[in-house]
Amino acid sequence: MAERWVEGTVTEKVEWTPQLFSLRVDAPVEAFEAGQFTKLALEIGGEVVGRPYSIVNPPAERPLDFYFGIVKRGHLSLRLAALRAGDRVLVGPRASGFLTLSEVPEGRALWLLATGTGIGPFLSILRTVEPWRRFGRVVLAHAVRTAAERAYVDVIEGIERAHPGAFAFVPFVSREATAFALSGRIPQAIADGRLEERAGAALDPEASRVMLCGNPDMVRDAAAALAARGFRKHRRREPGQILVENYW
Ligand SMILES: Cc1cc2nc3c(=O)[nH]c(=O)nc-3n(C[C@H](O)[C@H](O)[C@H](O)COP(=O)(O)OP(=O)(O)OC[C@H]3O[C@@H](n4cnc5c(N)ncnc54)[C@H](O)[C@@H]3O)c2cc1C
Ligand SMILES: NC(=O)c1ccc[n+]([C@@H]2O[C@H](COP(=O)([O-])OP(=O)(O)OC[C@H]3O[C@@H](n4cnc5c(N)ncnc54)[C@H](OP(=O)(O)O)[C@@H]3O)[C@@H](O)[C@H]2O)c1
């Protein structure tokens, strides 16, 4: 039987806030596609407890990078948060998942809309050549509750520098006023036109392809706001424009 877990070693931990952290992990995983996830696991009370986590680094780079939120009373996330450099973690050797550009039909603009840690797969995708080869315009929107919960700012700035004119980053901060971010939620900003205005691009089902990731309520509400504009979920047998990944 194929191996279920390989052993990984934490090489670095980044604490963004008391609830948000990243782990960089060395582990012999197989090749993966940007946007995919694998499982991480720890032995807890004699039982191996594993959960899926998106891979944040692009496929050509190592170490593996994972971005976590601590879930209150969560079985695994709390324990992952206690890991430090040098600690061991079990890693699924084969990544999977369909939130990948190979699943996205051709179009002219790519919109990546995320809440919280759901930005992870998009940061992997945006550091490959494919979005820039296939789409003339790429928009990343990221919604967090407070300004302190912005993470990977240096990575986003690097993407902006690498693709001037082709890339727009639209931050949302929902629970405090800031000078730099849109307020409120992504679905409302789709409905009232603020997202398009800030991105400098139009959401149009003929040209735009949309990937949604993170909070399942955001995914549902954003898909509904897009449906009102003529978008529909993409299925291999019934092509559409929206691909989704719910984190819970
Ligand atoms: C495809 C996929 C990719 C994922 N990628 C990531 C990732 O990159 N980073 C990340 O932090 N998490 C990610 N998750 C969520 C992750 O797999 C776990 O569900 C999460 O870490 C909670 O696990 P736990 O054992 O601590 O909580 P559990 O004890 O399993 O669950 C506690 C409860 O919290 C709910 N819950 C789970 N996740 C969240 C959340 N983020 N916010 C609020 N409630 C939640 C569950 O529905 C459950 O009812 C992903 C999930 C999926 C399906
Ligand atoms: N972030 C924290 O400080 C914190 C602390 C302790 C525990 N947690 C737990 O961790 C979980 C994840 O927290 P999180 O802050 O990372 O993620 P989150 O609750 O998913 O919030 C991230 C962003 O998603 C937005 N959002 C929520 N529901 C939405 C919807 N239906 N449509 C569109 N946008 C929506 C939020 O806006 P709104 O602000 O308008 O909801 C926020 O801007 C939560 O369930 C929470 O219980 C978080």
Short mmCIF file of C-alpha atoms and ligand atoms in Angstrom, two decimals:
data_model
loop_
_atom_site.label_atom_id
_atom_site.label_comp_id
_atom_site.label_asym_id
_atom_site.label_seq_id
_atom_site.Cartn_x
_atom_site.Cartn_y
_atom_site.Cartn_z
CA MET A 1 0.00 0.00 0.00
CA ALA A 2 1.24 3.54 -0.76
CA GLU A 3 2.71 5.35 2.20
CA ARG A 4 0.10 7.43 4.07
CA TRP A 5 2.52 9.78 5.83
CA VAL A 6 6.09 10.91 5.46
CA GLU A 7 8.02 12.54 8.24
CA GLY A 8 8.50 16.31 8.04
CA THR A 9 10.66 18.65 10.10
CA VAL A 10 9.57 22.18 11.01
CA THR A 11 12.33 24.53 9.90
CA GLU A 12 10.69 27.83 10.88
CA LYS A 13 7.61 29.18 12.61
CA VAL A 14 6.17 32.66 11.96
CA GLU A 15 3.67 34.06 14.48
CA TRP A 16 1.62 36.71 12.69
CA THR A 17 -0.87 37.23 15.54
CA PRO A 18 -1.82 35.09 18.57
CA GLN A 19 -4.32 33.29 16.26
CA LEU A 20 -2.41 33.17 12.98
CA PHE A 21 0.89 31.44 12.25
CA SER A 22 2.89 29.78 9.49
CA LEU A 23 5.08 26.70 9.56
CA ARG A 24 7.85 26.01 7.08
CA VAL A 25 8.38 22.27 6.76
CA ASP A 26 10.98 20.08 5.08
CA ALA A 27 9.32 16.87 3.88
CA PRO A 28 9.82 14.56 0.89
CA VAL A 29 6.45 15.18 -0.80
CA GLU A 30 5.70 14.44 -4.45
CA ALA A 31 5.39 17.16 -7.11
CA PHE A 32 2.18 19.18 -6.73
CA GLU A 33 0.22 21.81 -8.62
CA ALA A 34 -0.05 25.37 -7.28
CA GLY A 35 -3.36 25.69 -5.37
CA GLN A 36 -3.36 22.14 -4.00
CA PHE A 37 -3.39 21.01 -0.38
CA THR A 38 -1.90 18.12 1.51
CA LYS A 39 -2.56 16.74 4.98
CA LEU A 40 -0.58 17.46 8.11
CA ALA A 41 -0.93 15.23 11.14
CA LEU A 42 0.28 14.70 14.68
CA GLU A 43 -0.09 11.79 17.03
CA ILE A 44 -2.55 12.84 19.71
CA GLY A 45 -3.43 10.43 22.51
CA GLY A 46 -2.08 7.45 20.54
CA GLU A 47 -4.09 8.38 17.44
CA VAL A 48 -2.87 10.07 14.27
CA VAL A 49 -5.01 13.17 13.71
CA GLY A 50 -4.68 14.70 10.23
CA ARG A 51 -6.35 17.66 8.48
CA PRO A 52 -5.96 19.23 5.02
CA TYR A 53 -3.82 22.39 4.65
CA SER A 54 -3.12 24.40 1.51
CA ILE A 55 0.46 24.68 0.31
CA VAL A 56 1.49 28.35 0.19
CA ASN A 57 4.89 28.05 -1.49
CA PRO A 58 5.00 27.68 -5.29
CA PRO A 59 5.75 24.13 -6.54
CA ALA A 60 9.33 24.95 -7.55
CA GLU A 61 10.30 26.24 -4.09
CA ARG A 62 11.09 24.58 -0.79
CA PRO A 63 10.58 24.38 2.16
CA LEU A 64 6.85 23.71 2.17
CA ASP A 65 4.95 26.62 3.68
CA PHE A 66 1.58 26.39 5.47
CA TYR A 67 -0.55 29.23 6.87
CA PHE A 68 -2.83 28.45 9.82
CA GLY A 69 -5.57 29.94 11.92
CA ILE A 70 -6.09 28.53 15.39
CA VAL A 71 -9.64 27.24 15.68
CA LYS A 72 -11.07 27.57 19.18
CA ARG A 73 -11.26 24.12 20.75
CA GLY A 74 -9.76 22.77 17.49
CA HIS A 75 -8.25 19.34 17.85
CA LEU A 76 -5.22 19.78 15.58
CA SER A 77 -4.69 23.50 14.92
CA LEU A 78 -3.96 24.24 18.58
CA ARG A 79 -1.31 21.53 18.64
CA LEU A 80 0.26 22.62 15.36
CA ALA A 81 0.52 26.08 16.91
CA ALA A 82 2.73 24.65 19.65
CA LEU A 83 5.33 23.29 17.18
CA ARG A 84 8.73 24.94 16.96
CA ALA A 85 11.72 24.69 14.61
CA GLY A 86 13.18 21.20 14.85
CA ASP A 87 9.87 19.51 15.75
CA ARG A 88 8.46 16.66 13.66
CA VAL A 89 5.11 16.65 11.85
CA LEU A 90 3.55 14.01 9.62
CA VAL A 91 2.87 15.13 6.05
CA GLY A 92 0.71 13.54 3.35
CA PRO A 93 3.16 12.69 0.54
CA ARG A 94 0.72 13.43 -2.31
CA ALA A 95 -1.08 16.77 -2.62
CA SER A 96 -4.59 16.92 -4.08
CA GLY A 97 -7.37 19.38 -4.84
CA PHE A 98 -8.93 21.16 -7.79
CA LEU A 99 -8.43 24.82 -6.87
CA THR A 100 -5.79 24.92 -9.58
CA LEU A 101 -5.36 26.84 -12.82
CA SER A 102 -5.50 23.62 -14.84
CA GLU A 103 -9.19 23.47 -13.85
CA VAL A 104 -9.90 27.08 -14.87
CA PRO A 105 -11.35 27.65 -18.37
CA GLU A 106 -9.62 30.16 -20.64
CA GLY A 107 -10.46 33.80 -20.02
CA ARG A 108 -8.90 37.23 -19.98
CA ALA A 109 -9.04 38.16 -16.28
CA LEU A 110 -8.43 36.03 -13.19
CA TRP A 111 -10.04 37.02 -9.88
CA LEU A 112 -8.81 35.31 -6.70
CA LEU A 113 -11.03 36.10 -3.70
CA ALA A 114 -10.07 34.88 -0.22
CA THR A 115 -10.82 35.26 3.47
CA GLY A 116 -8.29 34.64 6.23
CA THR A 117 -5.93 31.73 5.65
CA GLY A 118 -7.76 31.04 2.36
CA ILE A 119 -5.23 33.34 0.69
CA GLY A 120 -2.65 30.51 0.90
CA PRO A 121 -3.34 28.63 -2.35
CA PHE A 122 -3.51 31.92 -4.27
CA LEU A 123 -0.05 32.93 -3.05
CA SER A 124 1.25 29.67 -4.51
CA ILE A 125 -0.56 30.19 -7.83
CA LEU A 126 0.56 33.82 -8.15
CA ARG A 127 4.22 32.83 -7.81
CA THR A 128 4.07 30.58 -10.88
CA VAL A 129 4.25 31.77 -14.51
CA GLU A 130 0.84 30.41 -15.50
CA PRO A 131 -1.56 33.17 -14.40
CA TRP A 132 0.60 35.80 -16.12
CA ARG A 133 0.86 33.75 -19.31
CA ARG A 134 -2.88 33.05 -19.48
CA PHE A 135 -4.55 36.21 -18.15
CA GLY A 136 -3.99 39.85 -19.03
CA ARG A 137 -5.29 40.99 -15.66
CA VAL A 138 -5.08 39.28 -12.25
CA VAL A 139 -6.88 40.51 -9.13
CA LEU A 140 -6.30 39.21 -5.60
CA ALA A 141 -8.80 40.27 -2.92
CA HIS A 142 -8.11 39.29 0.69
CA ALA A 143 -10.54 39.91 3.55
CA VAL A 144 -9.48 39.88 7.18
CA ARG A 145 -11.13 41.15 10.34
CA THR A 146 -8.42 43.52 11.54
CA ALA A 147 -5.38 45.18 9.99
CA ALA A 148 -3.10 43.12 12.25
CA GLU A 149 -4.36 39.95 10.52
CA ARG A 150 -2.77 40.86 7.19
CA ALA A 151 -0.07 38.33 6.50
CA TYR A 152 2.42 37.67 3.71
CA VAL A 153 2.52 41.39 2.89
CA ASP A 154 6.11 41.07 1.60
CA VAL A 155 5.05 38.24 -0.73
CA ILE A 156 2.14 40.29 -2.09
CA GLU A 157 4.42 43.30 -2.59
CA GLY A 158 6.86 41.05 -4.45
CA ILE A 159 4.07 39.91 -6.78
CA GLU A 160 3.08 43.56 -7.35
CA ARG A 161 6.67 44.46 -8.24
CA ALA A 162 7.04 41.45 -10.56
CA HIS A 163 3.86 42.20 -12.54
CA PRO A 164 3.28 45.95 -12.74
CA GLY A 165 0.11 46.82 -14.61
CA ALA A 166 -1.17 43.23 -14.70
CA PHE A 167 -1.87 42.75 -10.98
CA ALA A 168 -4.24 44.45 -8.53
CA PHE A 169 -4.34 43.63 -4.82
CA VAL A 170 -7.54 44.60 -3.00
CA PRO A 171 -7.36 44.29 0.79
CA PHE A 172 -10.52 44.21 2.91
CA VAL A 173 -10.57 44.88 6.67
CA SER A 174 -14.03 44.25 8.03
CA ARG A 175 -13.95 45.14 11.73
CA GLU A 176 -12.00 48.39 11.89
CA ALA A 177 -11.54 51.44 9.71
CA THR A 178 -8.23 51.68 7.84
CA ALA A 179 -6.78 54.08 5.29
CA PHE A 180 -5.66 51.35 2.88
CA ALA A 181 -8.38 48.66 2.79
CA LEU A 182 -11.96 48.42 1.63
CA SER A 183 -14.40 48.04 4.51
CA GLY A 184 -17.15 45.41 4.75
CA ARG A 185 -17.26 42.08 2.97
CA ILE A 186 -16.31 40.80 -0.48
CA PRO A 187 -19.86 39.80 -1.62
CA GLN A 188 -21.25 43.27 -0.86
CA ALA A 189 -18.33 44.88 -2.69
CA ILE A 190 -19.10 42.68 -5.72
CA ALA A 191 -22.76 43.73 -5.59
CA ASP A 192 -22.14 47.47 -5.17
CA GLY A 193 -19.25 47.73 -7.63
CA ARG A 194 -16.56 48.73 -5.07
CA LEU A 195 -14.44 45.66 -5.81
CA GLU A 196 -14.30 46.37 -9.54
CA GLU A 197 -13.67 50.06 -8.94
CA ARG A 198 -10.73 49.36 -6.63
CA ALA A 199 -9.36 46.61 -8.92
CA GLY A 200 -9.66 48.76 -12.03
CA ALA A 201 -11.27 45.85 -13.89
CA ALA A 202 -14.75 44.64 -14.76
CA LEU A 203 -16.33 41.42 -13.52
CA ASP A 204 -17.81 40.00 -16.67
CA PRO A 205 -18.72 36.30 -17.11
CA GLU A 206 -17.48 36.27 -20.69
CA ALA A 207 -13.92 37.31 -19.76
CA SER A 208 -13.52 36.79 -15.99
CA ARG A 209 -12.68 33.59 -14.14
CA VAL A 210 -13.11 33.57 -10.36
CA MET A 211 -11.57 31.37 -7.66
CA LEU A 212 -13.01 31.60 -4.12
CA CYS A 213 -11.33 30.21 -1.01
CA GLY A 214 -11.78 30.30 2.75
CA ASN A 215 -14.82 30.88 4.93
CA PRO A 216 -17.71 28.83 3.45
CA ASP A 217 -20.16 31.66 4.15
CA MET A 218 -18.04 34.03 2.06
CA VAL A 219 -17.78 31.40 -0.68
CA ARG A 220 -21.57 30.95 -0.69
CA ASP A 221 -22.38 34.68 -0.55
CA ALA A 222 -19.76 35.67 -3.13
CA ALA A 223 -20.96 32.92 -5.50
CA ALA A 224 -24.52 34.27 -5.09
CA ALA A 225 -23.39 37.86 -5.78
CA LEU A 226 -21.57 36.62 -8.89
CA ALA A 227 -24.58 34.54 -9.98
CA ALA A 228 -26.61 37.74 -9.97
CA ARG A 229 -24.07 39.04 -12.52
CA GLY A 230 -24.41 35.99 -14.80
CA PHE A 231 -21.61 33.79 -13.40
CA ARG A 232 -22.04 30.13 -12.51
CA LYS A 233 -19.96 27.42 -10.86
CA HIS A 234 -17.56 25.62 -13.15
CA ARG A 235 -18.00 21.90 -13.64
CA ARG A 236 -15.96 19.79 -16.02
CA ARG A 237 -19.14 18.67 -17.81
CA GLU A 238 -20.81 22.07 -17.56
CA PRO A 239 -18.23 24.84 -17.90
CA GLY A 240 -18.73 27.96 -15.82
CA GLN A 241 -16.56 30.69 -14.36
CA ILE A 242 -16.39 30.06 -10.57
CA LEU A 243 -14.14 27.55 -8.76
CA VAL A 244 -14.40 27.21 -4.99
CA GLU A 245 -12.67 25.68 -1.98
CA ASN A 246 -14.36 25.71 1.42
CA TYR A 247 -12.05 25.44 4.44
CA TRP A 248 -14.75 24.15 6.76
C1 LIG B 1 -9.16 21.72 1.35
C2 LIG B 1 -8.90 22.36 2.68
C3 LIG B 1 -7.78 23.14 2.86
C4 LIG B 1 -7.55 23.75 4.09
N1 LIG B 1 -6.46 24.55 4.24
C5 LIG B 1 -6.27 25.20 5.41
C6 LIG B 1 -5.17 26.09 5.57
O1 LIG B 1 -4.36 26.30 4.65
N2 LIG B 1 -5.03 26.73 6.77
C7 LIG B 1 -5.91 26.52 7.80
O2 LIG B 1 -5.73 27.12 8.87
N3 LIG B 1 -6.95 25.67 7.67
C8 LIG B 1 -7.14 25.01 6.52
N4 LIG B 1 -8.17 24.14 6.40
C9 LIG B 1 -8.95 23.82 7.62
C10 LIG B 1 -8.22 22.69 8.37
O3 LIG B 1 -8.22 21.51 7.59
C11 LIG B 1 -8.86 22.35 9.72
O4 LIG B 1 -10.24 22.16 9.56
C12 LIG B 1 -8.62 23.40 10.77
O5 LIG B 1 -7.22 23.58 11.02
C13 LIG B 1 -9.31 23.03 12.08
O6 LIG B 1 -8.82 21.81 12.51
P1 LIG B 1 -8.87 21.43 14.06
O7 LIG B 1 -8.51 20.00 14.20
O8 LIG B 1 -8.10 22.42 14.86
O9 LIG B 1 -10.40 21.67 14.41
P2 LIG B 1 -11.52 20.54 14.56
O10 LIG B 1 -11.42 19.98 15.92
O11 LIG B 1 -11.42 19.61 13.39
O12 LIG B 1 -12.81 21.38 14.26
C14 LIG B 1 -13.42 22.30 15.07
C15 LIG B 1 -14.58 22.94 14.34
O13 LIG B 1 -14.11 24.12 13.68
C16 LIG B 1 -14.61 24.21 12.35
N5 LIG B 1 -13.53 24.82 11.59
C17 LIG B 1 -12.54 24.21 10.90
N6 LIG B 1 -11.70 25.11 10.36
C18 LIG B 1 -12.18 26.33 10.73
C19 LIG B 1 -11.74 27.65 10.52
N7 LIG B 1 -10.63 27.92 9.81
N8 LIG B 1 -12.46 28.65 11.06
C20 LIG B 1 -13.57 28.40 11.76
N9 LIG B 1 -14.04 27.17 12.01
C21 LIG B 1 -13.36 26.15 11.50
C22 LIG B 1 -14.91 22.80 11.92
O14 LIG B 1 -16.00 22.81 11.01
C23 LIG B 1 -15.28 22.13 13.24
O15 LIG B 1 -16.64 22.25 13.47
C24 LIG B 1 -8.44 23.54 5.18
C25 LIG B 1 -9.56 22.73 4.98
C26 LIG B 1 -9.80 22.16 3.76
C27 LIG B 1 -11.03 21.32 3.58
N1 LIG B 2 -9.56 36.40 13.72
C1 LIG B 2 -9.50 36.27 15.04
O1 LIG B 2 -9.01 37.13 15.76
C2 LIG B 2 -10.02 35.04 15.72
C3 LIG B 2 -9.85 34.90 17.07
C4 LIG B 2 -10.29 33.73 17.69
C5 LIG B 2 -10.91 32.77 16.97
N2 LIG B 2 -11.09 32.93 15.65
C6 LIG B 2 -11.81 31.86 14.96
O2 LIG B 2 -11.21 31.48 13.74
C7 LIG B 2 -12.20 31.41 12.71
C8 LIG B 2 -11.62 32.10 11.52
O3 LIG B 2 -11.44 33.48 11.84
P1 LIG B 2 -10.88 34.49 10.78
O4 LIG B 2 -10.98 35.85 11.32
O5 LIG B 2 -9.58 34.02 10.27
O6 LIG B 2 -11.86 34.25 9.57
P2 LIG B 2 -13.34 34.71 9.28
O7 LIG B 2 -14.23 34.71 10.44
O8 LIG B 2 -13.67 33.86 8.14
O9 LIG B 2 -13.13 36.23 8.84
C9 LIG B 2 -12.29 36.60 7.74
C10 LIG B 2 -13.05 37.56 6.87
O10 LIG B 2 -14.14 36.89 6.29
C11 LIG B 2 -15.28 37.72 6.39
N3 LIG B 2 -16.56 36.98 6.32
C12 LIG B 2 -17.15 36.25 7.28
N4 LIG B 2 -18.34 35.79 6.84
C13 LIG B 2 -18.49 36.25 5.58
C14 LIG B 2 -19.52 36.13 4.61
N5 LIG B 2 -20.65 35.45 4.82
N6 LIG B 2 -19.33 36.76 3.43
C15 LIG B 2 -18.21 37.46 3.20
N7 LIG B 2 -17.23 37.62 4.08
C16 LIG B 2 -17.37 37.02 5.26
C17 LIG B 2 -15.10 38.41 7.72
O11 LIG B 2 -15.94 39.54 7.75
P3 LIG B 2 -16.74 39.95 9.13
O12 LIG B 2 -15.70 40.56 10.03
O13 LIG B 2 -17.75 40.90 8.62
O14 LIG B 2 -17.33 38.69 9.70
C18 LIG B 2 -13.62 38.73 7.66
O15 LIG B 2 -13.38 39.92 6.93
C19 LIG B 2 -13.46 32.08 13.21
O16 LIG B 2 -14.55 31.20 13.06
C20 LIG B 2 -13.19 32.38 14.67
O17 LIG B 2 -14.09 31.71 15.51
C21 LIG B 2 -10.64 34.04 15.00
#
